[in-house]
Amino acid sequence: MGVRPPQRPGAGPGKAARPERRTQMSRTTLGIIGTGMVGVAVARRAVDAGVHVVLSNSRGPETLADLVAEIGARARAATPVEAAATGDLVLAAVPLTAHERLPRAALSGKTVIDPMNYAPYPGFSIPRLDSNELTSSELVQSHLGDSRVVKALHSIGPKQLLELFRPAGADDRTAIPLSGDDGTAKKEVADLLDVLGFDTVDLGTLAESWRSEPNTPLYGLPYVGQPPTGLSSEEFVAWVQQAVGVPAPAARIRDLAAAAVRGPAGFRM
């Protein structure tokens, strides 16, 4: 999501201990392009859930040696092209401004999870998004024409992702919205998220993915609760970064999606 939560919750004063690892195994290999906070959080959760992960970034595999050693034996480092080619699914955890640098050829035929969010700032805007002609995921799909893009993991913060997973059937299991134009691809992503400990709510096509983008009720706040009143922009971001995860069941996600009204695109404080 657009705010930047801490890299990882850990034990210590004022912090919750890291949730216990699940011991199930998975045959899935998840390729991850981008090792910012989203990519790293998903990698940690995936490895803990028994998924093999191939991590990559623009700086080269050698820069990921310490991270891979920390995450565990199911993780390894590679180039973005190698991560794309190896992954059964691929998480494109890069800024939206870098989506055109994703390796299109290596991602051809792949299901690509898009957690990117549009955040205009002085000197950067995308007119086709500003006019609501496209959603950001439709823009990504237009670049990755031979891939199957599924919008997911963009509306929950990394800290909450590492706190809110639950076993299937748990009363307090959290749901994550997803959108996509290919039903098989959405099923693949939903199956992965189930392994990671989350239910899913299908919002429809990529054209409908605006329902969970920034400036909608589904973005961020369902997973952290209501912030204190009177916060400045900086204080709000800091609060979200430290907020304890609040379970958000599928029924609540559906209700919020149905109530969403499309407004200006992009993360705006």
XYZ file of C-alpha atoms in Angstrom:
269
model
C 0.000 0.000 0.000
C 1.065 3.612 -0.329
C 2.195 4.212 3.242
C 5.499 2.624 4.221
C 5.230 0.342 7.244
C 8.327 -0.918 9.037
C 10.234 -3.759 7.427
C 9.218 -6.313 10.001
C 7.499 -6.576 13.342
C 9.717 -8.063 15.992
C 9.890 -8.793 19.646
C 10.848 -6.008 21.984
C 9.306 -3.233 24.052
C 6.000 -2.158 22.594
C 6.147 -4.709 19.772
C 4.403 -8.002 19.207
C 6.537 -11.111 18.854
C 6.785 -12.594 15.394
C 3.880 -14.990 14.753
C 4.666 -18.671 14.976
C 5.701 -20.305 11.727
C 3.328 -22.585 9.922
C 4.966 -25.855 8.977
C 2.978 -26.858 5.890
C 4.898 -27.344 2.675
C 3.975 -26.004 -0.760
C 5.136 -26.950 -4.226
C 4.687 -23.363 -5.396
C 7.665 -21.177 -6.248
C 6.986 -17.462 -5.964
C 9.206 -15.141 -7.959
C 9.524 -11.667 -6.463
C 10.807 -8.672 -8.392
C 11.567 -5.871 -5.968
C 12.802 -6.050 -2.398
C 11.230 -3.000 -0.833
C 8.963 -3.395 2.156
C 6.161 -5.147 0.256
C 8.417 -7.636 -1.507
C 10.322 -8.496 1.656
C 7.177 -8.882 3.784
C 5.572 -11.194 1.227
C 8.808 -13.190 1.005
C 8.910 -13.658 4.780
C 5.270 -14.726 4.974
C 5.646 -17.051 1.971
C 8.734 -18.815 3.299
C 7.129 -19.199 6.715
C 4.116 -20.774 4.980
C 6.271 -23.307 3.134
C 6.517 -21.564 -0.243
C 9.813 -21.422 -2.136
C 10.774 -17.852 -3.015
C 13.161 -16.414 -5.602
C 13.999 -12.822 -4.677
C 15.392 -10.249 -7.075
C 16.029 -6.550 -7.360
C 17.661 -4.087 -9.746
C 20.957 -4.100 -7.829
C 21.858 -7.755 -8.319
C 21.621 -11.045 -6.392
C 24.778 -10.367 -4.411
C 23.028 -7.508 -2.593
C 20.435 -9.960 -1.235
C 22.769 -12.455 0.413
C 22.127 -11.312 3.989
C 18.360 -11.056 3.465
C 18.137 -14.534 1.934
C 20.198 -16.008 4.764
C 17.860 -14.382 7.292
C 14.629 -15.431 5.599
C 15.590 -19.085 5.370
C 16.476 -22.049 3.224
C 13.405 -21.796 0.988
C 14.575 -18.404 -0.300
C 17.276 -17.693 -2.859
C 18.453 -14.669 -4.804
C 18.448 -14.210 -8.569
C 18.106 -11.582 -11.268
C 14.642 -10.250 -12.150
C 14.669 -12.257 -15.381
C 15.540 -15.423 -13.459
C 12.886 -14.751 -10.808
C 10.301 -14.210 -13.550
C 11.280 -17.356 -15.407
C 11.450 -19.556 -12.291
C 8.322 -18.449 -10.473
C 5.042 -20.291 -10.869
C 3.609 -16.896 -9.991
C 5.497 -13.602 -9.892
C 5.008 -10.664 -7.532
C 5.959 -7.410 -9.270
C 6.719 -5.425 -6.109
C 8.186 -2.367 -7.796
C 7.012 1.244 -7.795
C 4.433 1.981 -10.467
C 6.943 4.417 -11.955
C 9.163 1.394 -12.748
C 6.539 -0.913 -14.252
C 7.847 -0.433 -17.773
C 11.193 -1.885 -16.656
C 9.634 -5.234 -15.757
C 11.032 -8.044 -17.989
C 8.151 -8.541 -20.415
C 9.641 -11.480 -22.288
C 10.445 -13.442 -19.134
C 6.958 -12.721 -17.756
C 5.194 -13.868 -20.919
C 2.549 -16.455 -20.047
C 2.972 -15.877 -16.317
C 0.458 -14.862 -13.688
C 1.789 -11.566 -12.311
C 0.581 -10.209 -8.973
C 0.419 -6.420 -9.046
C 0.667 -4.714 -5.613
C 1.519 -1.319 -7.130
C -0.355 1.855 -6.230
C -0.468 5.149 -8.055
C 0.900 8.061 -6.035
C 1.198 11.287 -8.055
C 3.611 13.898 -6.819
C 4.982 17.191 -8.150
C 6.666 16.413 -11.443
C 5.043 12.992 -11.835
C 1.541 12.119 -12.935
C -0.073 9.781 -15.440
C -2.883 11.542 -17.305
C -4.686 8.317 -18.259
C -4.913 7.464 -14.558
C -5.766 11.004 -13.471
C -8.736 10.968 -15.863
C -9.865 7.514 -14.652
C -9.557 6.278 -18.236
C -7.591 3.322 -16.816
C -6.869 1.802 -13.450
C -3.209 1.414 -12.537
C -3.463 -2.354 -13.028
C -4.904 -1.910 -16.515
C -1.848 0.225 -17.233
C 0.434 -2.561 -15.974
C -1.498 -5.134 -18.011
C -1.076 -3.011 -21.143
C 2.696 -3.210 -20.662
C 2.686 -6.925 -19.821
C 0.477 -7.840 -22.737
C 1.342 -11.543 -22.706
C 0.993 -11.936 -18.920
C -2.085 -12.387 -16.737
C -2.088 -9.517 -14.242
C -3.960 -9.875 -10.952
C -4.256 -6.897 -8.609
C -3.646 -8.001 -5.000
C -1.556 -7.304 -1.894
C -1.749 -3.556 -2.518
C -4.256 -2.550 0.145
C -2.807 -4.227 3.233
C 0.364 -2.971 4.890
C 3.429 -5.217 5.250
C 3.229 -5.130 9.036
C -0.395 -6.248 8.999
C 0.385 -8.949 6.427
C 2.833 -10.446 8.909
C 0.332 -10.271 11.781
C -3.088 -11.173 10.413
C -2.598 -14.565 8.743
C -4.752 -17.357 10.145
C -5.430 -21.015 9.290
C -8.258 -21.793 6.895
C -11.646 -21.691 8.573
C -10.567 -19.492 11.496
C -13.336 -17.208 12.732
C -11.040 -14.181 12.570
C -9.447 -14.914 9.195
C -8.735 -11.777 7.181
C -9.675 -11.381 3.513
C -7.692 -9.598 0.818
C -9.356 -8.165 -2.317
C -8.152 -9.160 -5.773
C -9.090 -8.196 -9.320
C -8.175 -9.569 -12.718
C -9.347 -10.310 -16.235
C -8.376 -14.000 -16.234
C -10.333 -16.353 -13.998
C -7.645 -19.033 -13.896
C -5.022 -16.499 -12.861
C -7.259 -15.170 -10.086
C -7.737 -18.723 -8.822
C -3.939 -19.206 -8.752
C -3.483 -16.035 -6.709
C -6.359 -16.914 -4.383
C -4.795 -20.341 -3.787
C -1.451 -18.718 -2.952
C -3.068 -16.271 -0.548
C -4.891 -19.158 1.110
C -1.525 -20.822 1.742
C -0.267 -17.516 3.146
C -3.202 -17.486 5.566
C -5.804 -15.224 3.966
C -9.225 -15.467 2.364
C -9.882 -13.480 -0.811
C -12.726 -11.408 -2.228
C -12.961 -11.177 -6.022
C -13.817 -7.617 -7.036
C -14.109 -8.426 -10.746
C -11.986 -7.238 -13.645
C -8.961 -4.958 -13.614
C -11.302 -2.144 -14.633
C -13.057 -2.651 -11.267
C -9.828 -2.710 -9.255
C -10.313 0.973 -8.388
C -12.649 -0.284 -5.635
C -9.600 -1.218 -3.538
C -7.202 1.503 -4.658
C -6.091 4.471 -2.538
C -8.858 6.858 -1.491
C -11.416 4.065 -1.089
C -12.733 2.452 2.111
C -10.868 -0.763 1.249
C -7.431 0.809 1.206
C -5.424 0.247 4.367
C -7.840 1.179 7.126
C -9.858 -2.081 7.265
C -6.678 -3.767 8.505
C -5.691 -1.222 11.159
C -8.925 0.274 12.432
C -9.818 3.928 12.855
C -6.884 6.302 13.414
C -6.977 8.952 16.141
C -8.525 12.250 15.127
C -6.515 15.356 14.417
C -3.420 13.687 12.956
C -1.283 15.544 10.463
C -0.304 13.714 7.260
C 3.032 12.728 8.745
C 1.450 11.584 12.003
C -1.139 9.537 10.125
C 1.529 7.690 8.140
C 3.517 7.066 11.325
C 0.412 5.728 13.062
C -0.345 3.306 10.231
C 3.259 2.135 10.223
C 2.970 1.031 13.851
C -0.697 0.038 14.026
C -1.566 -3.437 15.241
C -3.378 -5.472 12.599
C -7.175 -5.724 12.875
C -8.821 -8.784 11.274
C -11.067 -7.910 8.328
C -13.326 -10.814 7.312
C -14.573 -11.387 3.777
C -18.069 -10.050 4.532
C -16.640 -6.707 5.621
C -14.412 -6.482 2.539
C -17.412 -7.169 0.286
C -19.485 -4.513 2.023
C -16.751 -1.906 1.736
C -16.182 -2.731 -1.932
C -19.891 -2.338 -2.660
C -19.935 1.040 -0.906
C -16.896 2.432 -2.750
C -17.358 5.548 -4.874
C -14.777 6.338 -7.516
C -12.920 9.560 -6.928
C -9.554 10.999 -7.961
C -6.983 8.301 -8.702
C -3.822 7.944 -6.661
C -2.730 8.055 -3.054
C -3.451 11.524 -1.713
C -3.257 12.726 1.893
